[in-house]
């Protein structure tokens, strides 16, 4: 069975703090894809990153960085020097096997960045 | 501008009524998806379509119906058989080349 777990329901930080959002996934497939999406208060999901199972290289994009570790089945997301505009719900998701490209979502982490 | 549009943004329905949510994309994407989001939960797949005139049930299809007569359009009908339809509905699409799905702004449906 495929599953995505985001154990942190809510995180509150003060602006300029670094914050890491955890994501643990489960799958028996050897080929799979991991994603992070941001959902601001407006509701629309914004795509942030895609990672395939064969590429464990970490990625940095500005203040965002992602740490993919197959050994621990984790795909964590770090925001450096957080800003108020980072306040949102963040979802980790998995596509695993099959031809449906069905996204399996975690329950999301609500990040509140206080000024 | 290329993108996905959903209308209306807010929708109110009386119990026992069917209602149709619109989803249109001009990204030339082949596949389209409907998800439902409830408070404190992730998104759950209702229906998806990988090509025109073809669609499959997702995890929570009961009480919903769809059609895919045009590549650009994938409307979702919430029928009176759906026991708890109040939720936020998101439409998404993707190309055949990459796996990431792109989402519309959503429709918030409330049953009165």
Coordinates of N, CA and C in Angstrom, one line a residue, chain A residues 33 35 37 39 42-45 47 50 91 95 99-103 105-107, chain B residues 33 35 37 41-43 45 48 50 59 88 90 94 98-101 103-105:
Chain A
X33 N 7.4 8.9 -7.6 CA 7.7 10.3 -7.7 C 7.2 10.9 -6.4
X35 N 6.4 14.7 -4.4 CA 6.1 16.1 -4.7 C 5.9 16.9 -3.4
X37 N 3.6 20.5 -2.5 CA 2.7 21.5 -2.9 C 2.5 22.5 -1.8
X39 N -0.3 25.3 -0.3 CA -1.7 25.8 -0.4 C -1.8 27.0 0.5
X42 N -5.7 31.3 -0.2 CA -6.6 31.4 -1.3 C -7.1 30.0 -1.7
X43 N -6.4 28.9 -1.4 CA -6.9 27.6 -1.7 C -6.2 26.9 -2.8
X44 N -5.7 27.6 -3.8 CA -5.1 26.9 -4.9 C -3.8 26.2 -4.5
X45 N -3.6 25.0 -5.0 CA -2.3 24.3 -4.8 C -1.3 24.7 -5.7
X47 N 2.5 24.0 -7.2 CA 3.5 23.0 -7.3 C 4.8 23.6 -6.9
X50 N 9.2 18.2 -7.9 CA 9.0 16.8 -8.1 C 10.4 16.2 -8.0
X91 N 1.7 20.4 1.5 CA 1.4 19.0 1.3 C 2.5 18.2 0.6
X95 N 3.4 9.7 -6.2 CA 2.8 8.9 -7.3 C 3.7 7.6 -7.4
X99 N -0.5 3.3 -14.0 CA -0.6 4.3 -15.1 C -1.6 5.4 -14.8
X100 N -2.1 5.5 -13.7 CA -3.1 6.5 -13.4 C -2.5 7.8 -13.0
X101 N -1.2 7.8 -12.6 CA -0.6 9.0 -12.0 C -1.5 9.6 -10.9
X102 N -2.0 8.7 -10.1 CA -2.8 9.2 -8.9 C -1.9 9.7 -7.8
X103 N -2.2 10.9 -7.5 CA -1.4 11.6 -6.4 C -2.0 11.1 -5.0
X105 N -1.8 12.0 -1.2 CA -1.4 13.1 -0.4 C -1.3 12.8 1.1
X106 N -0.4 13.5 1.7 CA -0.4 13.5 3.2 C -1.5 14.4 3.7
X107 N -1.6 14.5 4.9 CA -2.7 15.4 5.5 C -2.3 16.8 5.6
Chain B
X33 N -8.1 15.7 -13.5 CA -8.4 15.1 -12.3 C -9.4 15.9 -11.4
X35 N -10.4 16.3 -7.3 CA -10.1 16.0 -6.0 C -11.1 16.7 -5.0
X37 N -11.3 18.0 -1.0 CA -10.6 18.3 0.2 C -11.5 18.7 1.4
X41 N -7.7 17.4 6.2 CA -7.4 16.2 5.5 C -6.6 16.6 4.2
X42 N -6.0 15.6 3.6 CA -5.4 15.8 2.3 C -6.4 15.7 1.3
X43 N -6.0 15.7 0.0 CA -6.9 15.6 -1.1 C -7.2 14.2 -1.4
X45 N -9.0 11.6 -4.4 CA -9.3 11.6 -5.8 C -10.7 11.1 -6.0
X48 N -10.8 10.7 -12.6 CA -9.8 11.2 -13.5 C -10.0 10.7 -14.9
X50 N -7.7 10.3 -18.6 CA -6.4 10.4 -19.2 C -6.5 10.8 -20.7
X59 N -10.9 7.2 -5.7 CA -11.2 6.5 -4.4 C -12.6 6.8 -3.8
X88 N -14.3 21.4 -0.4 CA -13.6 22.2 -1.3 C -13.2 21.3 -2.4
X90 N -11.2 20.6 -6.0 CA -10.0 21.0 -6.8 C -9.9 20.2 -8.1
X94 N -2.5 17.5 -16.1 CA -1.1 17.2 -16.3 C -0.8 16.8 -17.8
X98 N 5.4 14.8 -18.0 CA 5.9 14.9 -16.6 C 4.7 14.5 -15.7
X99 N 5.1 14.2 -14.5 CA 4.1 13.7 -13.5 C 3.4 14.8 -12.7
X100 N 4.0 16.0 -12.6 CA 3.3 16.9 -11.7 C 2.0 17.4 -12.2
X101 N 1.1 17.5 -11.3 CA -0.3 18.0 -11.7 C -0.4 19.5 -11.3
X103 N -3.0 22.7 -10.5 CA -4.3 22.8 -10.0 C -5.0 24.1 -10.3
X104 N -6.3 24.0 -10.4 CA -7.1 25.2 -10.5 C -7.4 25.9 -9.1
X105 N -8.1 27.0 -9.1 CA -8.3 27.7 -7.8 C -9.3 27.1 -6.9

